[in-house]
Amino acid sequence: MMAVKLEPGCIIEDADLSGVDFAEIDLAGATLTQCILRDVQFTGTCLQDARLTQVRLIRCRFANVDMRDAIFEDCSFIDDAGHTGAQFAFSRLDQARFRRCELSFAKIDRSTLFGVEFDACNMRGAEFHKADFSRTFGRKLVKTAATLRGCNLEFADLNGVRMPDCELSNSNFREAVLFDSDLEGADLRGSDLVLALTAGAKFARADLRGADVADLNLRELATLEGMIVSAGQQPHLLAAMGLDVYPD
């Protein structure tokens, strides 16, 4: 393995960093390009403002890692067999940006993600456990912000997630678990909600225009006041409630 100097602002290209100890390392503002990291344990690592491009992170775990404002482009977080994803626990992903990344089967556990952006990412089967997309400003003001735009979240577990007023447009939630999730005011335009499990979910004020809402049972939702749909979606929604819809 080539010798590398890990420090804030370092630039590393085309390196296999699998044997490097990343625990408690400060890599703020670092740039990694076309690197490989296999079975690496990031513990207490600082990746704030770091930029990773075309990096493969195979069976990696991020625990208590500061990833605020970091940028990940065309990175893969899945193992060679395509079955095991990365693990993020007790980490800070606030305002991090993931673009065209492979995040299938990732497990995001008790981490903060205020203002995070996932663009065109494959997140099939990803699990969000007590992921926090909110931030408290003052005593009573709590804001929620996140973007999952054009992502594949098929079979993803978003049970109980709170993402009101977030942008989730053009994403695939087919057969995703959305039990008791709060999606009030969310932008779900053009998304696929076929066979999604939505019992107890809050959809009030959510914009579902252009979304595939076949099998979305409005009776199972906790809230739906002000939900926005198009005229062409009405037959599917009524049919999911058990009504037979005939033309005039």
PDB file of C-alpha atoms in Angstrom:
ATOM      1  CA  MET A   1       0.000   0.000   0.000  1.00  0.00           C
ATOM      2  CA  MET A   2       1.327   3.407  -0.941  1.00  0.00           C
ATOM      3  CA  ALA A   3       2.147   5.853   1.837  1.00  0.00           C
ATOM      4  CA  VAL A   4      -0.454   8.583   2.205  1.00  0.00           C
ATOM      5  CA  LYS A   5      -0.549  11.624   4.396  1.00  0.00           C
ATOM      6  CA  LEU A   6      -3.952  12.070   5.974  1.00  0.00           C
ATOM      7  CA  GLU A   7      -4.538  15.642   7.032  1.00  0.00           C
ATOM      8  CA  PRO A   8      -7.070  18.436   6.515  1.00  0.00           C
ATOM      9  CA  GLY A   9      -7.236  19.528   2.891  1.00  0.00           C
ATOM     10  CA  CYS A  10      -5.152  16.623   1.573  1.00  0.00           C
ATOM     11  CA  ILE A  11      -5.605  15.433  -2.018  1.00  0.00           C
ATOM     12  CA  ILE A  12      -5.458  11.681  -2.677  1.00  0.00           C
ATOM     13  CA  GLU A  13      -6.005  10.039  -6.066  1.00  0.00           C
ATOM     14  CA  ASP A  14      -6.085   6.435  -7.328  1.00  0.00           C
ATOM     15  CA  ALA A  15      -5.124   4.894  -3.996  1.00  0.00           C
ATOM     16  CA  ASP A  16      -6.151   1.737  -2.169  1.00  0.00           C
ATOM     17  CA  LEU A  17      -6.699   2.945   1.397  1.00  0.00           C
ATOM     18  CA  SER A  18      -8.148  -0.284   2.733  1.00  0.00           C
ATOM     19  CA  GLY A  19      -5.496  -0.804   5.391  1.00  0.00           C
ATOM     20  CA  VAL A  20      -5.435   2.751   6.681  1.00  0.00           C
ATOM     21  CA  ASP A  21      -6.655   3.546  10.195  1.00  0.00           C
ATOM     22  CA  PHE A  22      -9.194   6.362   9.805  1.00  0.00           C
ATOM     23  CA  ALA A  23     -10.227   6.523  13.464  1.00  0.00           C
ATOM     24  CA  GLU A  24     -10.183  10.048  14.923  1.00  0.00           C
ATOM     25  CA  ILE A  25      -8.527  11.432  11.757  1.00  0.00           C
ATOM     26  CA  ASP A  26      -9.225  15.026  10.701  1.00  0.00           C
ATOM     27  CA  LEU A  27      -9.881  15.074   6.946  1.00  0.00           C
ATOM     28  CA  ALA A  28     -11.823  18.322   6.805  1.00  0.00           C
ATOM     29  CA  GLY A  29     -11.769  19.679   3.263  1.00  0.00           C
ATOM     30  CA  ALA A  30      -9.919  16.629   1.913  1.00  0.00           C
ATOM     31  CA  THR A  31     -10.320  15.453  -1.703  1.00  0.00           C
ATOM     32  CA  LEU A  32     -10.369  11.742  -2.554  1.00  0.00           C
ATOM     33  CA  THR A  33     -10.707  10.648  -6.170  1.00  0.00           C
ATOM     34  CA  GLN A  34     -10.991   7.100  -7.560  1.00  0.00           C
ATOM     35  CA  CYS A  35      -9.873   5.510  -4.301  1.00  0.00           C
ATOM     36  CA  ILE A  36     -10.831   2.164  -2.748  1.00  0.00           C
ATOM     37  CA  LEU A  37     -11.631   1.704   0.935  1.00  0.00           C
ATOM     38  CA  ARG A  38     -12.525  -1.830   1.957  1.00  0.00           C
ATOM     39  CA  ASP A  39     -13.693  -2.831   5.475  1.00  0.00           C
ATOM     40  CA  VAL A  40     -12.707   0.562   6.869  1.00  0.00           C
ATOM     41  CA  GLN A  41     -14.051   1.677  10.247  1.00  0.00           C
ATOM     42  CA  PHE A  42     -14.545   5.437  10.348  1.00  0.00           C
ATOM     43  CA  THR A  43     -14.829   6.228  14.068  1.00  0.00           C
ATOM     44  CA  GLY A  44     -14.793   9.820  15.229  1.00  0.00           C
ATOM     45  CA  THR A  45     -13.464  10.837  11.821  1.00  0.00           C
ATOM     46  CA  CYS A  46     -13.944  14.374  10.523  1.00  0.00           C
ATOM     47  CA  LEU A  47     -15.009  14.507   6.861  1.00  0.00           C
ATOM     48  CA  GLN A  48     -16.570  17.948   7.039  1.00  0.00           C
ATOM     49  CA  ASP A  49     -16.396  19.737   3.666  1.00  0.00           C
ATOM     50  CA  ALA A  50     -14.572  16.749   2.165  1.00  0.00           C
ATOM     51  CA  ARG A  51     -15.137  15.833  -1.480  1.00  0.00           C
ATOM     52  CA  LEU A  52     -15.150  12.212  -2.623  1.00  0.00           C
ATOM     53  CA  THR A  53     -15.470  11.390  -6.322  1.00  0.00           C
ATOM     54  CA  GLN A  54     -15.702   7.888  -7.810  1.00  0.00           C
ATOM     55  CA  VAL A  55     -14.645   6.357  -4.506  1.00  0.00           C
ATOM     56  CA  ARG A  56     -15.568   2.780  -3.604  1.00  0.00           C
ATOM     57  CA  LEU A  57     -16.386   2.266   0.070  1.00  0.00           C
ATOM     58  CA  ILE A  58     -16.899  -1.468   0.545  1.00  0.00           C
ATOM     59  CA  ARG A  59     -18.396  -2.739   3.828  1.00  0.00           C
ATOM     60  CA  CYS A  60     -17.467   0.511   5.560  1.00  0.00           C
ATOM     61  CA  ARG A  61     -18.946   1.746   8.823  1.00  0.00           C
ATOM     62  CA  PHE A  62     -19.253   5.374   9.882  1.00  0.00           C
ATOM     63  CA  ALA A  63     -19.699   5.877  13.638  1.00  0.00           C
ATOM     64  CA  ASN A  64     -19.738   9.341  15.220  1.00  0.00           C
ATOM     65  CA  VAL A  65     -18.420  10.790  11.966  1.00  0.00           C
ATOM     66  CA  ASP A  66     -18.731  14.469  11.050  1.00  0.00           C
ATOM     67  CA  MET A  67     -19.791  14.547   7.390  1.00  0.00           C
ATOM     68  CA  ARG A  68     -21.388  17.981   7.361  1.00  0.00           C
ATOM     69  CA  ASP A  69     -21.299  19.724   3.980  1.00  0.00           C
ATOM     70  CA  ALA A  70     -19.334  16.858   2.450  1.00  0.00           C
ATOM     71  CA  ILE A  71     -19.875  16.054  -1.247  1.00  0.00           C
ATOM     72  CA  PHE A  72     -20.001  12.504  -2.615  1.00  0.00           C
ATOM     73  CA  GLU A  73     -20.199  12.115  -6.395  1.00  0.00           C
ATOM     74  CA  ASP A  74     -20.472   8.802  -8.266  1.00  0.00           C
ATOM     75  CA  CYS A  75     -19.396   6.905  -5.143  1.00  0.00           C
ATOM     76  CA  SER A  76     -20.331   3.304  -4.326  1.00  0.00           C
ATOM     77  CA  PHE A  77     -21.101   2.252  -0.741  1.00  0.00           C
ATOM     78  CA  ILE A  78     -21.998  -1.376  -1.504  1.00  0.00           C
ATOM     79  CA  ASP A  79     -19.948  -4.583  -1.436  1.00  0.00           C
ATOM     80  CA  ASP A  80     -18.789  -6.511  -4.483  1.00  0.00           C
ATOM     81  CA  ALA A  81     -21.744  -8.907  -4.306  1.00  0.00           C
ATOM     82  CA  GLY A  82     -24.207  -6.043  -4.131  1.00  0.00           C
ATOM     83  CA  HIS A  83     -25.761  -7.232  -0.873  1.00  0.00           C
ATOM     84  CA  THR A  84     -24.124  -5.298   1.965  1.00  0.00           C
ATOM     85  CA  GLY A  85     -24.276  -1.526   2.226  1.00  0.00           C
ATOM     86  CA  ALA A  86     -22.531   1.023   4.405  1.00  0.00           C
ATOM     87  CA  GLN A  87     -23.541   1.708   7.999  1.00  0.00           C
ATOM     88  CA  PHE A  88     -23.937   5.212   9.394  1.00  0.00           C
ATOM     89  CA  ALA A  89     -24.492   5.471  13.147  1.00  0.00           C
ATOM     90  CA  PHE A  90     -24.637   8.535  15.399  1.00  0.00           C
ATOM     91  CA  SER A  91     -23.111  10.596  12.590  1.00  0.00           C
ATOM     92  CA  ARG A  92     -23.707  14.116  11.294  1.00  0.00           C
ATOM     93  CA  LEU A  93     -24.700  14.233   7.621  1.00  0.00           C
ATOM     94  CA  ASP A  94     -26.244  17.685   7.778  1.00  0.00           C
ATOM     95  CA  GLN A  95     -26.187  19.404   4.365  1.00  0.00           C
ATOM     96  CA  ALA A  96     -24.077  16.626   2.871  1.00  0.00           C
ATOM     97  CA  ARG A  97     -24.652  16.036  -0.831  1.00  0.00           C
ATOM     98  CA  PHE A  98     -24.772  12.635  -2.508  1.00  0.00           C
ATOM     99  CA  ARG A  99     -24.941  12.668  -6.305  1.00  0.00           C
ATOM    100  CA  ARG A 100     -25.417   9.519  -8.389  1.00  0.00           C
ATOM    101  CA  CYS A 101     -24.184   7.342  -5.525  1.00  0.00           C
ATOM    102  CA  GLU A 102     -24.825   3.642  -4.943  1.00  0.00           C
ATOM    103  CA  LEU A 103     -26.297   3.422  -1.447  1.00  0.00           C
ATOM    104  CA  SER A 104     -28.342   0.242  -1.668  1.00  0.00           C
ATOM    105  CA  PHE A 105     -28.890  -1.499   1.679  1.00  0.00           C
ATOM    106  CA  ALA A 106     -27.269   1.371   3.571  1.00  0.00           C
ATOM    107  CA  LYS A 107     -28.257   1.604   7.223  1.00  0.00           C
ATOM    108  CA  ILE A 108     -28.600   5.130   8.599  1.00  0.00           C
ATOM    109  CA  ASP A 109     -29.055   4.877  12.333  1.00  0.00           C
ATOM    110  CA  ARG A 110     -29.671   7.735  14.793  1.00  0.00           C
ATOM    111  CA  SER A 111     -27.883  10.262  12.643  1.00  0.00           C
ATOM    112  CA  THR A 112     -28.682  13.892  11.809  1.00  0.00           C
ATOM    113  CA  LEU A 113     -29.446  14.768   8.182  1.00  0.00           C
ATOM    114  CA  PHE A 114     -30.799  18.314   8.197  1.00  0.00           C
ATOM    115  CA  GLY A 115     -30.567  19.738   4.676  1.00  0.00           C
ATOM    116  CA  VAL A 116     -29.052  16.557   3.210  1.00  0.00           C
ATOM    117  CA  GLU A 117     -29.376  16.092  -0.559  1.00  0.00           C
ATOM    118  CA  PHE A 118     -29.569  12.780  -2.398  1.00  0.00           C
ATOM    119  CA  ASP A 119     -29.723  13.260  -6.172  1.00  0.00           C
ATOM    120  CA  ALA A 120     -30.228  10.328  -8.573  1.00  0.00           C
ATOM    121  CA  CYS A 121     -28.944   7.863  -5.948  1.00  0.00           C
ATOM    122  CA  ASN A 122     -29.730   4.160  -5.805  1.00  0.00           C
ATOM    123  CA  MET A 123     -30.969   3.550  -2.255  1.00  0.00           C
ATOM    124  CA  ARG A 124     -32.768   0.276  -2.779  1.00  0.00           C
ATOM    125  CA  GLY A 125     -33.467  -1.438   0.527  1.00  0.00           C
ATOM    126  CA  ALA A 126     -31.885   1.350   2.576  1.00  0.00           C
ATOM    127  CA  GLU A 127     -32.935   1.612   6.216  1.00  0.00           C
ATOM    128  CA  PHE A 128     -33.543   4.869   8.069  1.00  0.00           C
ATOM    129  CA  HIS A 129     -33.718   4.246  11.826  1.00  0.00           C
ATOM    130  CA  LYS A 130     -34.374   7.339  13.936  1.00  0.00           C
ATOM    131  CA  ALA A 131     -32.817   9.476  11.225  1.00  0.00           C
ATOM    132  CA  ASP A 132     -33.344  13.134  12.103  1.00  0.00           C
ATOM    133  CA  PHE A 133     -33.959  15.561   9.232  1.00  0.00           C
ATOM    134  CA  SER A 134     -34.791  18.463  11.542  1.00  0.00           C
ATOM    135  CA  ARG A 135     -32.962  21.226  13.326  1.00  0.00           C
ATOM    136  CA  THR A 136     -34.058  23.330  16.263  1.00  0.00           C
ATOM    137  CA  PHE A 137     -33.740  27.085  15.994  1.00  0.00           C
ATOM    138  CA  GLY A 138     -34.492  28.677  19.331  1.00  0.00           C
ATOM    139  CA  ARG A 139     -36.930  27.321  21.865  1.00  0.00           C
ATOM    140  CA  LYS A 140     -39.935  26.534  19.725  1.00  0.00           C
ATOM    141  CA  LEU A 141     -38.873  26.766  16.079  1.00  0.00           C
ATOM    142  CA  VAL A 142     -38.070  23.414  14.488  1.00  0.00           C
ATOM    143  CA  LYS A 143     -37.386  23.180  10.758  1.00  0.00           C
ATOM    144  CA  THR A 144     -37.127  20.085   8.585  1.00  0.00           C
ATOM    145  CA  ALA A 145     -35.204  20.013   5.317  1.00  0.00           C
ATOM    146  CA  ALA A 146     -34.032  17.250   2.993  1.00  0.00           C
ATOM    147  CA  THR A 147     -33.987  16.379  -0.703  1.00  0.00           C
ATOM    148  CA  LEU A 148     -34.309  12.904  -2.199  1.00  0.00           C
ATOM    149  CA  ARG A 149     -34.675  13.780  -5.850  1.00  0.00           C
ATOM    150  CA  GLY A 150     -34.874  11.096  -8.538  1.00  0.00           C
ATOM    151  CA  CYS A 151     -33.728   8.359  -6.148  1.00  0.00           C
ATOM    152  CA  ASN A 152     -34.538   4.660  -6.123  1.00  0.00           C
ATOM    153  CA  LEU A 153     -35.935   3.797  -2.678  1.00  0.00           C
ATOM    154  CA  GLU A 154     -37.586   0.533  -3.656  1.00  0.00           C
ATOM    155  CA  PHE A 155     -38.024  -1.686  -0.572  1.00  0.00           C
ATOM    156  CA  ALA A 156     -36.488   1.038   1.613  1.00  0.00           C
ATOM    157  CA  ASP A 157     -37.480   1.174   5.281  1.00  0.00           C
ATOM    158  CA  LEU A 158     -38.691   4.671   6.172  1.00  0.00           C
ATOM    159  CA  ASN A 159     -40.886   3.556   9.038  1.00  0.00           C
ATOM    160  CA  GLY A 160     -41.801   6.543  11.209  1.00  0.00           C
ATOM    161  CA  VAL A 161     -39.516   8.951   9.369  1.00  0.00           C
ATOM    162  CA  ARG A 162     -40.385  12.655   9.695  1.00  0.00           C
ATOM    163  CA  MET A 163     -39.886  14.516   6.413  1.00  0.00           C
ATOM    164  CA  PRO A 164     -42.607  17.176   6.233  1.00  0.00           C
ATOM    165  CA  ASP A 165     -42.197  19.750   3.458  1.00  0.00           C
ATOM    166  CA  CYS A 166     -39.220  17.869   2.003  1.00  0.00           C
ATOM    167  CA  GLU A 167     -38.541  17.328  -1.688  1.00  0.00           C
ATOM    168  CA  LEU A 168     -39.029  13.697  -2.698  1.00  0.00           C
ATOM    169  CA  SER A 169     -39.927  14.236  -6.336  1.00  0.00           C
ATOM    170  CA  ASN A 170     -39.439  11.674  -9.107  1.00  0.00           C
ATOM    171  CA  SER A 171     -38.308   9.019  -6.625  1.00  0.00           C
ATOM    172  CA  ASN A 172     -39.219   5.355  -6.537  1.00  0.00           C
ATOM    173  CA  PHE A 173     -40.925   4.280  -3.287  1.00  0.00           C
ATOM    174  CA  ARG A 174     -42.298   1.053  -4.748  1.00  0.00           C
ATOM    175  CA  GLU A 175     -42.916  -1.410  -1.895  1.00  0.00           C
ATOM    176  CA  ALA A 176     -41.152   0.924   0.550  1.00  0.00           C
ATOM    177  CA  VAL A 177     -42.148   0.887   4.216  1.00  0.00           C
ATOM    178  CA  LEU A 178     -43.734   4.229   5.089  1.00  0.00           C
ATOM    179  CA  PHE A 179     -45.707   3.212   8.179  1.00  0.00           C
ATOM    180  CA  ASP A 180     -46.471   6.239  10.406  1.00  0.00           C
ATOM    181  CA  SER A 181     -44.182   8.472   8.355  1.00  0.00           C
ATOM    182  CA  ASP A 182     -44.775  12.227   8.300  1.00  0.00           C
ATOM    183  CA  LEU A 183     -44.786  13.443   4.701  1.00  0.00           C
ATOM    184  CA  GLU A 184     -47.114  16.383   5.180  1.00  0.00           C
ATOM    185  CA  GLY A 185     -46.450  19.077   2.598  1.00  0.00           C
ATOM    186  CA  ALA A 186     -43.804  16.944   0.872  1.00  0.00           C
ATOM    187  CA  ASP A 187     -43.170  17.273  -2.857  1.00  0.00           C
ATOM    188  CA  LEU A 188     -43.877  13.778  -4.218  1.00  0.00           C
ATOM    189  CA  ARG A 189     -44.587  14.801  -7.794  1.00  0.00           C
ATOM    190  CA  GLY A 190     -43.705  12.109 -10.310  1.00  0.00           C
ATOM    191  CA  SER A 191     -42.848   9.535  -7.648  1.00  0.00           C
ATOM    192  CA  ASP A 192     -43.799   5.854  -7.642  1.00  0.00           C
ATOM    193  CA  LEU A 193     -45.826   4.778  -4.603  1.00  0.00           C
ATOM    194  CA  VAL A 194     -47.090   1.467  -5.961  1.00  0.00           C
ATOM    195  CA  LEU A 195     -47.461  -1.112  -3.185  1.00  0.00           C
ATOM    196  CA  ALA A 196     -45.842   1.223  -0.662  1.00  0.00           C
ATOM    197  CA  LEU A 197     -46.893   0.456   2.913  1.00  0.00           C
ATOM    198  CA  THR A 198     -48.479   3.699   4.073  1.00  0.00           C
ATOM    199  CA  ALA A 199     -50.768   2.806   6.993  1.00  0.00           C
ATOM    200  CA  GLY A 200     -50.697   5.635   9.524  1.00  0.00           C
ATOM    201  CA  ALA A 201     -48.689   7.917   7.247  1.00  0.00           C
ATOM    202  CA  LYS A 202     -49.383  11.647   7.131  1.00  0.00           C
ATOM    203  CA  PHE A 203     -49.953  13.027   3.629  1.00  0.00           C
ATOM    204  CA  ALA A 204     -51.781  16.291   4.353  1.00  0.00           C
ATOM    205  CA  ARG A 205     -50.799  19.006   1.845  1.00  0.00           C
ATOM    206  CA  ALA A 206     -48.455  16.617   0.027  1.00  0.00           C
ATOM    207  CA  ASP A 207     -48.209  17.181  -3.722  1.00  0.00           C
ATOM    208  CA  LEU A 208     -48.707  13.878  -5.563  1.00  0.00           C
ATOM    209  CA  ARG A 209     -49.395  15.188  -9.052  1.00  0.00           C
ATOM    210  CA  GLY A 210     -47.945  12.860 -11.658  1.00  0.00           C
ATOM    211  CA  ALA A 211     -47.152  10.204  -9.048  1.00  0.00           C
ATOM    212  CA  ASP A 212     -48.141   6.572  -9.521  1.00  0.00           C
ATOM    213  CA  VAL A 213     -50.660   6.144  -6.704  1.00  0.00           C
ATOM    214  CA  ALA A 214     -52.098   2.761  -7.634  1.00  0.00           C
ATOM    215  CA  ASP A 215     -52.915   0.868  -4.410  1.00  0.00           C
ATOM    216  CA  LEU A 216     -52.564   3.999  -2.230  1.00  0.00           C
ATOM    217  CA  ASN A 217     -55.421   3.510   0.219  1.00  0.00           C
ATOM    218  CA  LEU A 218     -56.545   6.901   1.491  1.00  0.00           C
ATOM    219  CA  ARG A 219     -58.481   5.267   4.331  1.00  0.00           C
ATOM    220  CA  GLU A 220     -55.244   4.042   5.887  1.00  0.00           C
ATOM    221  CA  LEU A 221     -53.602   7.459   5.970  1.00  0.00           C
ATOM    222  CA  ALA A 222     -53.451   9.396   9.226  1.00  0.00           C
ATOM    223  CA  THR A 223     -53.909  12.747   7.452  1.00  0.00           C
ATOM    224  CA  LEU A 224     -54.778  13.762   3.902  1.00  0.00           C
ATOM    225  CA  GLU A 225     -56.339  17.211   4.183  1.00  0.00           C
ATOM    226  CA  GLY A 226     -55.189  19.433   1.341  1.00  0.00           C
ATOM    227  CA  MET A 227     -53.362  16.620  -0.455  1.00  0.00           C
ATOM    228  CA  ILE A 228     -52.859  17.620  -4.096  1.00  0.00           C
ATOM    229  CA  VAL A 229     -53.651  15.167  -6.896  1.00  0.00           C
ATOM    230  CA  SER A 230     -54.596  15.481 -10.551  1.00  0.00           C
ATOM    231  CA  ALA A 231     -57.946  14.537 -12.068  1.00  0.00           C
ATOM    232  CA  GLY A 232     -56.410  11.510 -13.778  1.00  0.00           C
ATOM    233  CA  GLN A 233     -55.332  10.043 -10.462  1.00  0.00           C
ATOM    234  CA  GLN A 234     -58.797  10.023  -8.935  1.00  0.00           C
ATOM    235  CA  PRO A 235     -59.933   6.667 -10.397  1.00  0.00           C
ATOM    236  CA  HIS A 236     -56.873   4.900  -8.976  1.00  0.00           C
ATOM    237  CA  LEU A 237     -57.372   6.417  -5.527  1.00  0.00           C
ATOM    238  CA  LEU A 238     -61.069   5.582  -5.465  1.00  0.00           C
ATOM    239  CA  ALA A 239     -60.415   2.038  -6.683  1.00  0.00           C
ATOM    240  CA  ALA A 240     -57.859   1.528  -3.884  1.00  0.00           C
ATOM    241  CA  MET A 241     -60.668   2.409  -1.444  1.00  0.00           C
ATOM    242  CA  GLY A 242     -62.824  -0.334  -2.880  1.00  0.00           C
ATOM    243  CA  LEU A 243     -65.057   1.855  -5.062  1.00  0.00           C
ATOM    244  CA  ASP A 244     -66.004   0.822  -8.570  1.00  0.00           C
ATOM    245  CA  VAL A 245     -65.497   3.754 -10.901  1.00  0.00           C
ATOM    246  CA  TYR A 246     -67.439   3.843 -14.182  1.00  0.00           C
ATOM    247  CA  PRO A 247     -67.271   6.444 -16.948  1.00  0.00           C
ATOM    248  CA  ASP A 248     -70.160   8.911 -17.228  1.00  0.00           C
TER     249      ASP A 248
END
